[in-house]
C-alpha positions as a Python dict, from the first residue, in 0.01 Angstrom:
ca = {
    (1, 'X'): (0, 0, 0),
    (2, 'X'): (330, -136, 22),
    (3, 'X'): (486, 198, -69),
    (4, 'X'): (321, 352, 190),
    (5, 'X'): (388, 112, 444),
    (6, 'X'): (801, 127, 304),
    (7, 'X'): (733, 517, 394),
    (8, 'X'): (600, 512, 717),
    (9, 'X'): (862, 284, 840),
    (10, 'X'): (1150, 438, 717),
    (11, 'X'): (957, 811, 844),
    (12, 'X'): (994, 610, 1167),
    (13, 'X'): (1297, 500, 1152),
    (14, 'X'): (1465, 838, 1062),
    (15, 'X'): (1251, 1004, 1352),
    (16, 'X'): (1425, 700, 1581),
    (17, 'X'): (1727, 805, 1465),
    (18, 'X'): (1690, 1175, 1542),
    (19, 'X'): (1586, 1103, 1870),
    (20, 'X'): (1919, 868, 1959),
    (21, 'X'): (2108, 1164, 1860),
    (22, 'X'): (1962, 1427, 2044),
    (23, 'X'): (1976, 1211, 2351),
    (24, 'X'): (2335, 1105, 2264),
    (25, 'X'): (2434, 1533, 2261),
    (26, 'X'): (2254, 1647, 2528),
    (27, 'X'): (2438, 1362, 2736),
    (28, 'X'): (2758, 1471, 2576),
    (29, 'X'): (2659, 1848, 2689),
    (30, 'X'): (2612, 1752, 3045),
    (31, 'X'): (2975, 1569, 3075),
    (32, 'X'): (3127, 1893, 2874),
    (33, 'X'): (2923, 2118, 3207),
    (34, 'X'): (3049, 1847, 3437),
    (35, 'X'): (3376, 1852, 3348),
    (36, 'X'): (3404, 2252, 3306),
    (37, 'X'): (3278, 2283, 3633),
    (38, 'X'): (3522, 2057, 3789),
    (39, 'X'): (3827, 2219, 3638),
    (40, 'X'): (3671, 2546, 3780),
    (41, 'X'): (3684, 2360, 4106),
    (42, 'X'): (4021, 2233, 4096),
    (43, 'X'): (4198, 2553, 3980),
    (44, 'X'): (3999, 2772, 4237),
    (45, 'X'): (4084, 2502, 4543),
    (46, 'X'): (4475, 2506, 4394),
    (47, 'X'): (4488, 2934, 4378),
    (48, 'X'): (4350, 2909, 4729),
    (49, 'X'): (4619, 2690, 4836),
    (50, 'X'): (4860, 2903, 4636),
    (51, 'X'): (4760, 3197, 4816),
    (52, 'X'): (4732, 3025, 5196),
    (53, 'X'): (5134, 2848, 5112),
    (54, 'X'): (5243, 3172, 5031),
    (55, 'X'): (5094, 3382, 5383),
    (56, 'X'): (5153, 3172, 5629),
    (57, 'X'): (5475, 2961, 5546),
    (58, 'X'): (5733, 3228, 5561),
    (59, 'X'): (6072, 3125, 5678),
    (60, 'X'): (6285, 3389, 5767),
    (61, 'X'): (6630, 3347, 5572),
    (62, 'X'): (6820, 3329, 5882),
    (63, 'X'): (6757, 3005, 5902),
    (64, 'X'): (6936, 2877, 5569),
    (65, 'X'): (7245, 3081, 5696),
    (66, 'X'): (7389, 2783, 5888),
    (67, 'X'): (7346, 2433, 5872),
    (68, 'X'): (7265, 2247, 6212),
    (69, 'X'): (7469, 2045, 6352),
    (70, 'X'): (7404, 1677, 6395),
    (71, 'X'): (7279, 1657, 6777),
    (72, 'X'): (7114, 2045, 6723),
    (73, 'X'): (6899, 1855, 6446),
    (74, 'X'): (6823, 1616, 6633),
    (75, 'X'): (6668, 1819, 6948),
    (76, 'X'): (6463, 1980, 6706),
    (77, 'X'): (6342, 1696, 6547),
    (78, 'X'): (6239, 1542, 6891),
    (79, 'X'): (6103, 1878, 6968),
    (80, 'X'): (5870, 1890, 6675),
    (81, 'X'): (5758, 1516, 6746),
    (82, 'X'): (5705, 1554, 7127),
    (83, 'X'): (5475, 1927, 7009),
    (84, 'X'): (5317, 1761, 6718),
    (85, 'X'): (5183, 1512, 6934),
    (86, 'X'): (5114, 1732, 7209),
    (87, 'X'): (4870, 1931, 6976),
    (88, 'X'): (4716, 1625, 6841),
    (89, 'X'): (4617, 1501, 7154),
    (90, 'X'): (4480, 1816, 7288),
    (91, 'X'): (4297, 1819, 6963),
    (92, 'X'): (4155, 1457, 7024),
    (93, 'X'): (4027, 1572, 7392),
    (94, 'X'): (3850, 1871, 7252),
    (95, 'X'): (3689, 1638, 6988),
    (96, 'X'): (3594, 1355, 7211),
    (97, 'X'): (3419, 1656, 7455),
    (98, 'X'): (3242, 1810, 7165),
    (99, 'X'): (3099, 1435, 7137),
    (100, 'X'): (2989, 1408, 7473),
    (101, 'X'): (2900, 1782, 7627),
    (102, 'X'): (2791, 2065, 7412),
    (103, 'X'): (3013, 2419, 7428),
    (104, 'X'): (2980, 2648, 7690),
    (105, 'X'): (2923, 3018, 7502),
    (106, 'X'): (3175, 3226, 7581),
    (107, 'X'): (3145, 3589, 7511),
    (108, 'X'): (3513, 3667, 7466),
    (109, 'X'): (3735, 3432, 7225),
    (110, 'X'): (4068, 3418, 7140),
    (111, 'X'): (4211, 3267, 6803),
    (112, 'X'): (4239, 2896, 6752),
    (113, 'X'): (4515, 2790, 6608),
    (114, 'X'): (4534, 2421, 6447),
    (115, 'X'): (4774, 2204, 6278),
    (116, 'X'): (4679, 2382, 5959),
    (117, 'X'): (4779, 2700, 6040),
    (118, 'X'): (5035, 2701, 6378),
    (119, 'X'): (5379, 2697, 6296),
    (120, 'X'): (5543, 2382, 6193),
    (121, 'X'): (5899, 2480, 6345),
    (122, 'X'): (5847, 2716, 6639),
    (123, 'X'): (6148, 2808, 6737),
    (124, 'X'): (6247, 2949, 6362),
    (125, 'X'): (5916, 3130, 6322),
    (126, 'X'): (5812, 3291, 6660),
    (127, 'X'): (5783, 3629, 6456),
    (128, 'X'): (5539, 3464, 6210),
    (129, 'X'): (5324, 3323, 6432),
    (130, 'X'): (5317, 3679, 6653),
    (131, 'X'): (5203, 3825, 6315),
    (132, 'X'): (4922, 3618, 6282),
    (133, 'X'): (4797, 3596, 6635),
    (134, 'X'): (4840, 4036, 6651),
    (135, 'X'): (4632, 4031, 6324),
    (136, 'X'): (4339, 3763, 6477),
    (137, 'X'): (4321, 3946, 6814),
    (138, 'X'): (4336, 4277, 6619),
    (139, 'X'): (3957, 4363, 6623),
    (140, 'X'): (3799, 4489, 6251),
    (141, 'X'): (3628, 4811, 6177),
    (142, 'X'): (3323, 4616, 6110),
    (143, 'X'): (3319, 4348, 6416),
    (144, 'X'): (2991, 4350, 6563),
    (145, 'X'): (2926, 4190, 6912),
    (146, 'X'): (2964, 3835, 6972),
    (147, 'X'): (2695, 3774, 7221),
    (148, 'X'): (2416, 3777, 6923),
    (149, 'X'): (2337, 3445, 6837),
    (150, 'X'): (2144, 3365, 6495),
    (151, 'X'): (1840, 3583, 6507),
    (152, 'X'): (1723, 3559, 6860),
    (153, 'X'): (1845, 3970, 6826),
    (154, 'X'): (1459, 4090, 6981),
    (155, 'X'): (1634, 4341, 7203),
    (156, 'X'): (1886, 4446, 6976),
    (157, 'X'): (1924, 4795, 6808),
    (158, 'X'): (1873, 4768, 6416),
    (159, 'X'): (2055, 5051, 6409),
    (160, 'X'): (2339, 4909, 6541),
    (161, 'X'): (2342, 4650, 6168),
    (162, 'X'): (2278, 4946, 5970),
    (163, 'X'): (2596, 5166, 6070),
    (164, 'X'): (2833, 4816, 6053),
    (165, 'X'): (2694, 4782, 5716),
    (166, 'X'): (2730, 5143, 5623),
    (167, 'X'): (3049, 5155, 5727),
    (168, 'X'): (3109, 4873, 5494),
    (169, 'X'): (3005, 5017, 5177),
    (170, 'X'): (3214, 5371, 5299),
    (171, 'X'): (3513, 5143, 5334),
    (172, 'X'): (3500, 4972, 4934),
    (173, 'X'): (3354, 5339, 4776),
    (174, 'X'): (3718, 5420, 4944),
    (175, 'X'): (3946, 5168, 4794),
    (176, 'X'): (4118, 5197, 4419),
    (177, 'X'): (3984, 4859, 4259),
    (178, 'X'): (3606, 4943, 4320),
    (179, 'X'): (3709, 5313, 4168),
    (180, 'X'): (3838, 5086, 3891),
    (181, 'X'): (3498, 4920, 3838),
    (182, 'X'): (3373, 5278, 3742),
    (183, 'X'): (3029, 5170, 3956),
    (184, 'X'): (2721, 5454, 3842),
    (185, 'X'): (2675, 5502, 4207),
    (186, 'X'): (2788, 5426, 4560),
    (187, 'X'): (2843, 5050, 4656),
    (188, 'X'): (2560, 5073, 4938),
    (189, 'X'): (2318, 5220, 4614),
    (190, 'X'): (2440, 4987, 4370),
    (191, 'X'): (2468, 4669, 4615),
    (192, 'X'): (2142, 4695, 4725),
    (193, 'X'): (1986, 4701, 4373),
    (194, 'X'): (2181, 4398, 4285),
    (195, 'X'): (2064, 4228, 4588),
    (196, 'X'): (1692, 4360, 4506),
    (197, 'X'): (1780, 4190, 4177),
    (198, 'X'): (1834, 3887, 4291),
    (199, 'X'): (1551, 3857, 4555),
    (200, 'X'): (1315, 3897, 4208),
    (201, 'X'): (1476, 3600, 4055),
    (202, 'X'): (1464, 3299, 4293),
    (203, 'X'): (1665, 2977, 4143),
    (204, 'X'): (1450, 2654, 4050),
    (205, 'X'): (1419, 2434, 4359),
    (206, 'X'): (1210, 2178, 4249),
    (207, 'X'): (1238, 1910, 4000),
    (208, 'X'): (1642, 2085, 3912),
    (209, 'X'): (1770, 1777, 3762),
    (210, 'X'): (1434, 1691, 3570),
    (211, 'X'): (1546, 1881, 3231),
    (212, 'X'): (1900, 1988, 3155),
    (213, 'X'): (1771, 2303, 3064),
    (214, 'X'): (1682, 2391, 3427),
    (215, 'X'): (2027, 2248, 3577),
    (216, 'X'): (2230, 2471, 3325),
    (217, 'X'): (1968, 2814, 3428),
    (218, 'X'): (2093, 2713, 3813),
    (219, 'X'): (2463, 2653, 3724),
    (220, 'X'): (2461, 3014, 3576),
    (221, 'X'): (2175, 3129, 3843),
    (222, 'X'): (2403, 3479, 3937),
    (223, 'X'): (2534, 3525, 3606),
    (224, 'X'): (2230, 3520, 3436),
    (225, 'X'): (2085, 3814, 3683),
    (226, 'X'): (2340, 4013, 3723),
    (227, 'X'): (2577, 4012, 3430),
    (228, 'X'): (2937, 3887, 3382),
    (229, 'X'): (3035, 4240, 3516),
    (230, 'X'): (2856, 4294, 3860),
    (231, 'X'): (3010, 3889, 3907),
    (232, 'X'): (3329, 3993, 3820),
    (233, 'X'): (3338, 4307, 4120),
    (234, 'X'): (3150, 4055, 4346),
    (235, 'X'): (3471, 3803, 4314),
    (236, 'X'): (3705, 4113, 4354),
    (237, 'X'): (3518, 4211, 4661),
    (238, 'X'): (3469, 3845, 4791),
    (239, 'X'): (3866, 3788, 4764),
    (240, 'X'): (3981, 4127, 4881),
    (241, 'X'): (3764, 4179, 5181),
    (242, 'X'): (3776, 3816, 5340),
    (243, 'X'): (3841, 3948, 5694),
    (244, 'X'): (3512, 4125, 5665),
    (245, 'X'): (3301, 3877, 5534),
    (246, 'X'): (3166, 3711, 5867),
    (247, 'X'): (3046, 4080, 6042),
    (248, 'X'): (2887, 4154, 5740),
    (249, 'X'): (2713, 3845, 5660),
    (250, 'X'): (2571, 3886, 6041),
    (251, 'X'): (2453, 4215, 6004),
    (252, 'X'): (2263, 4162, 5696),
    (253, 'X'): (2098, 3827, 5839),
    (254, 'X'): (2015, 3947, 6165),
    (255, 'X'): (1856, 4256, 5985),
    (256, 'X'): (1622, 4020, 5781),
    (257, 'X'): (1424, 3978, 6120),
    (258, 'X'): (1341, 4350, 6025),
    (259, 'X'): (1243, 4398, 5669),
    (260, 'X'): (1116, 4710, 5753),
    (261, 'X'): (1430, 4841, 5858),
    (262, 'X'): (1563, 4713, 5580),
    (263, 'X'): (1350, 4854, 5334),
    (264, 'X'): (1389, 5199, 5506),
    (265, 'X'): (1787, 5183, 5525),
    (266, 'X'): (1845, 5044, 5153),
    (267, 'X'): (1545, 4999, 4976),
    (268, 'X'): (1558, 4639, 5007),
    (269, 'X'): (1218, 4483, 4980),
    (270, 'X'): (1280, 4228, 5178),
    (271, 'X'): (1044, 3868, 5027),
    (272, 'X'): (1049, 3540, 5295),
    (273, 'X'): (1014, 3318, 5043),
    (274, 'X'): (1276, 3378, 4792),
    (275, 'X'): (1504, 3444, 5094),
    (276, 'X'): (1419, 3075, 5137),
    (277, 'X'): (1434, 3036, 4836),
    (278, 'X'): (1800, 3106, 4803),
    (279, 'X'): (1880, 2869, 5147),
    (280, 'X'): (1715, 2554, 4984),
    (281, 'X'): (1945, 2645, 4666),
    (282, 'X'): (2258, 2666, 4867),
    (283, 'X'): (2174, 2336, 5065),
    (284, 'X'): (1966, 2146, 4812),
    (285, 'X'): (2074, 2212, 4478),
    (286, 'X'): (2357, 2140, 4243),
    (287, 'X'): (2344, 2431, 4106),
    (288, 'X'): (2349, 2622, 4490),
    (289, 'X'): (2652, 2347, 4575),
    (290, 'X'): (2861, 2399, 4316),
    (291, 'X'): (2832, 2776, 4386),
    (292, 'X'): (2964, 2722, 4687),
    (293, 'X'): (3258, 2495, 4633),
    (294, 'X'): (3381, 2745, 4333),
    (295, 'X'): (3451, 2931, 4680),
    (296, 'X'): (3684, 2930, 4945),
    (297, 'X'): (3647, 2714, 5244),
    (298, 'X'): (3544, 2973, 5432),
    (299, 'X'): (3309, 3149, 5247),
    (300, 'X'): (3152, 2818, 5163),
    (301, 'X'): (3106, 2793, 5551),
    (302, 'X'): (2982, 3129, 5655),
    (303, 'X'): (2690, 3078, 5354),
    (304, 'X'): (2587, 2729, 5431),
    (305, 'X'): (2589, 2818, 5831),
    (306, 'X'): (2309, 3116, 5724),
    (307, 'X'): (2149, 2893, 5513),
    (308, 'X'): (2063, 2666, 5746),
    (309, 'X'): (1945, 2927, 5976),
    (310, 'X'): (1705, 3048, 5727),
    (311, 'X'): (1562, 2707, 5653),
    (312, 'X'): (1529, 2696, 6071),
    (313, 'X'): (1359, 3007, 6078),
    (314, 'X'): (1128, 2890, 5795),
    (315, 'X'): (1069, 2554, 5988),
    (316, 'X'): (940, 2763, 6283),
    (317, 'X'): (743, 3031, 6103),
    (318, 'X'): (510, 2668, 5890),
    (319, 'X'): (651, 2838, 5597),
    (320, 'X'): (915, 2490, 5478),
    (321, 'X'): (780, 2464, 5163),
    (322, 'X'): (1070, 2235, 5022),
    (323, 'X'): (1061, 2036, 5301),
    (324, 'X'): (1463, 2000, 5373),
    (325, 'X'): (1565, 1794, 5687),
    (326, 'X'): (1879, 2007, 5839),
    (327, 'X'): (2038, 1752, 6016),
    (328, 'X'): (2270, 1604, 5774),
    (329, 'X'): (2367, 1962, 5694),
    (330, 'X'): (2417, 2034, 6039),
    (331, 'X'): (2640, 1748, 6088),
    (332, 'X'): (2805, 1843, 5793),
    (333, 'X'): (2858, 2171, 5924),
    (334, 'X'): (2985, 2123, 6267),
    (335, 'X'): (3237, 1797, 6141),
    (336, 'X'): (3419, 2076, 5869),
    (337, 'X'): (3403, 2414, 6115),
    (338, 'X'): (3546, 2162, 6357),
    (339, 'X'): (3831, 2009, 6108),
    (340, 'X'): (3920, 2315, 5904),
    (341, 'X'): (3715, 2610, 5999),
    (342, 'X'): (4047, 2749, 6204),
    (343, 'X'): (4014, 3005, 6000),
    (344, 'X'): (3692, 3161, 6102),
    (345, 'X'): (3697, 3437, 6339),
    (346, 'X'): (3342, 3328, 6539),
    (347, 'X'): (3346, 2960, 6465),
    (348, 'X'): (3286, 2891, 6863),
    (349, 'X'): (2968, 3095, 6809),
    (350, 'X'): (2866, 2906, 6523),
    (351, 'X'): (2930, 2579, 6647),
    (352, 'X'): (2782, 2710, 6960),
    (353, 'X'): (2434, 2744, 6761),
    (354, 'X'): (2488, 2431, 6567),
    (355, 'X'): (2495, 2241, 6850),
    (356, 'X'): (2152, 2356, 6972),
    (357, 'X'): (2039, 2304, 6634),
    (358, 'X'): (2130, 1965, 6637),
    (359, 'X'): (1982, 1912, 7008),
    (360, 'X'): (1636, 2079, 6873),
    (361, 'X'): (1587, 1841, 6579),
    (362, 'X'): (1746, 1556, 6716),
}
């Protein structure tokens, strides 16, 4: 009797013992994602900035030929001061109206420039900042109209979506590093099965942080469907074609209001609720929000803006199944396009909807 008891106790205390351990490595596994993840973060944000130092803060080498004098360095110190805070205060009145009156919506825009990205010295880089307004103004191939707001796009021509996106695809099966992929097919072909692809395989919404087995399958949500190669173009396309991200991204969400256009133009069976799916994952999620901030600021914009239009079209349709409230993430939204969205070519018409977001749910 004794012996028995001696073995169930120690049975118990090994099994105790097991248990501690597991618990102690599967907390060690989470701080090893944790702390991947972050360096992913921190090495994307400092290429970014890398890459946005080396475009816009050219100095012509003119102006290391000669040293100012004194009283020359002077003026343009006092010149910078009296502009700097000539911007910043034009920059507080445009805040303090966005507080108190909502934007009118314009149909014609022209670029805004903040302290991020004018010119720190004007007088030395007049020729930059010429560059960069010509190549704002300058329209893109793919540019659809700016009077379409979100999806209220019920006398619009479908048609219209299809050709931007068309012309799209025609534009990457013409450039040398998708040739370099060596893609089976066309990019609209191949595209659309990998977006087909990932409309079959919704993320976990639910419950994500429950298990650590479901937060790791939504970390690695993409790479699990579509395979370290199709990410690896996606990132290639995603960095090379930035100025054409926005039309695109427009075309393809205003043509979800049709999924029978859709299915007829790419062979895109178009499903609601992983479509939903995939908004609640971008907005809800760690696994969505870490997607997202692996991204530039911009992207991570343009995708959170849709997102919350999808969840608001979901709202309106009874079909919320997740139940998100999109107010926070339409503060969210309109505080960082209004901060550091200078960079987006319709951010007027996004704030423009935000704003009448926020008046509908508020």
């Amino acid at each position: 009797m004794n012996d028995t008891t001696r073995f169930q106790n120690k049975k118990k205390e090994i099994r105790s013992r097991a248990q501690k351990e597991t618990r102690r490595f599967f907390a060690l596994l989470i701080i090893l994602t944790i702390l991947l993840v972050s360096l992913f973060y921190i090495y994307n944000r400092a290429k970014e900035t890398a890459n946005t130092v080396s475009e816009t803060d050219e100095i012509p080498t003119t102006a290391f030929s000669k040293a100012p004098t004194q009283k020359t360095a002077t003026l343009t110190d006092q010149k910078g001061k009296s502009s700097d805070e000539g911007e910043r205060t034009q920059s507080e009145m445009m805040q303090e109206s966005r507080k108190t009156t909502r934007p009118e919506n314009n149909s014609t825009k022209t670029p805004v420039f903040t302290e991020e990205t004018a010119p720190i010295e004007r007088d030395s880089e007049d020729k930059a900042s010429e560059q960069i307004q010509r190549e704002e103004d300058s329209p893109s191939p793919f540019d659809i109209p700016r009077e379409i707001q979100g999806h209220d796009i019920s006398m619009v021509d479908y048609e219209r979506y299809v050709q931007e996106i068309n012309a799209f695809y025609a534009h990457l099966d013409s450039q040398q590093y998708m040739r370099d992929y060596g893609l089976p097919t066309t990019s609209k072909e191949h595209f659309s099965k990998l977006i087909q692809k990932t409309l079959d395989n919704p993320p976990t919404i639910l419950r994500e942080t429950d298990d650590l087995f479901t937060l790791l399958k939504n970390t690695a949500h993409f790479f699990r469907i579509l395979g370290r190669d199709n990410i690896h173009m996606l990132k290639g396309v995603l960095d090379r074609e930035r100025k054409s991200l926005e039309p695109v991204l427009q075309a393809f969400y205003n043509l979800t209001d049709s999924p029978e256009q859709l299915k007829k133009a790419y062979g895109i069976d178009l499903k609601e609720e992983a479509l939903y799916d995939y908004a609640a994952f971008f907005l809800h999620t760690m696994g969505g929000r870490l997607y997202l901030f692996r991204r530039d600021s911009s992207s991570r914009l343009v995708v959170s803006y849709y997102a919350v239009l999808t969840v608001d079209r979901a709202i309106e349709a009874g079909n919320s199944r997740h139940g998100i409230d999109l107010r926070p993430f339409i503060r969210s939204l309109i505080e960082e396009m209004g901060n550091g969205g200078g960079k987006l070519k319709m951010r007027e018409e996004y704030l423009d909807k935000l704003y009448d977001l926020l008046e509908k749910y508020n």
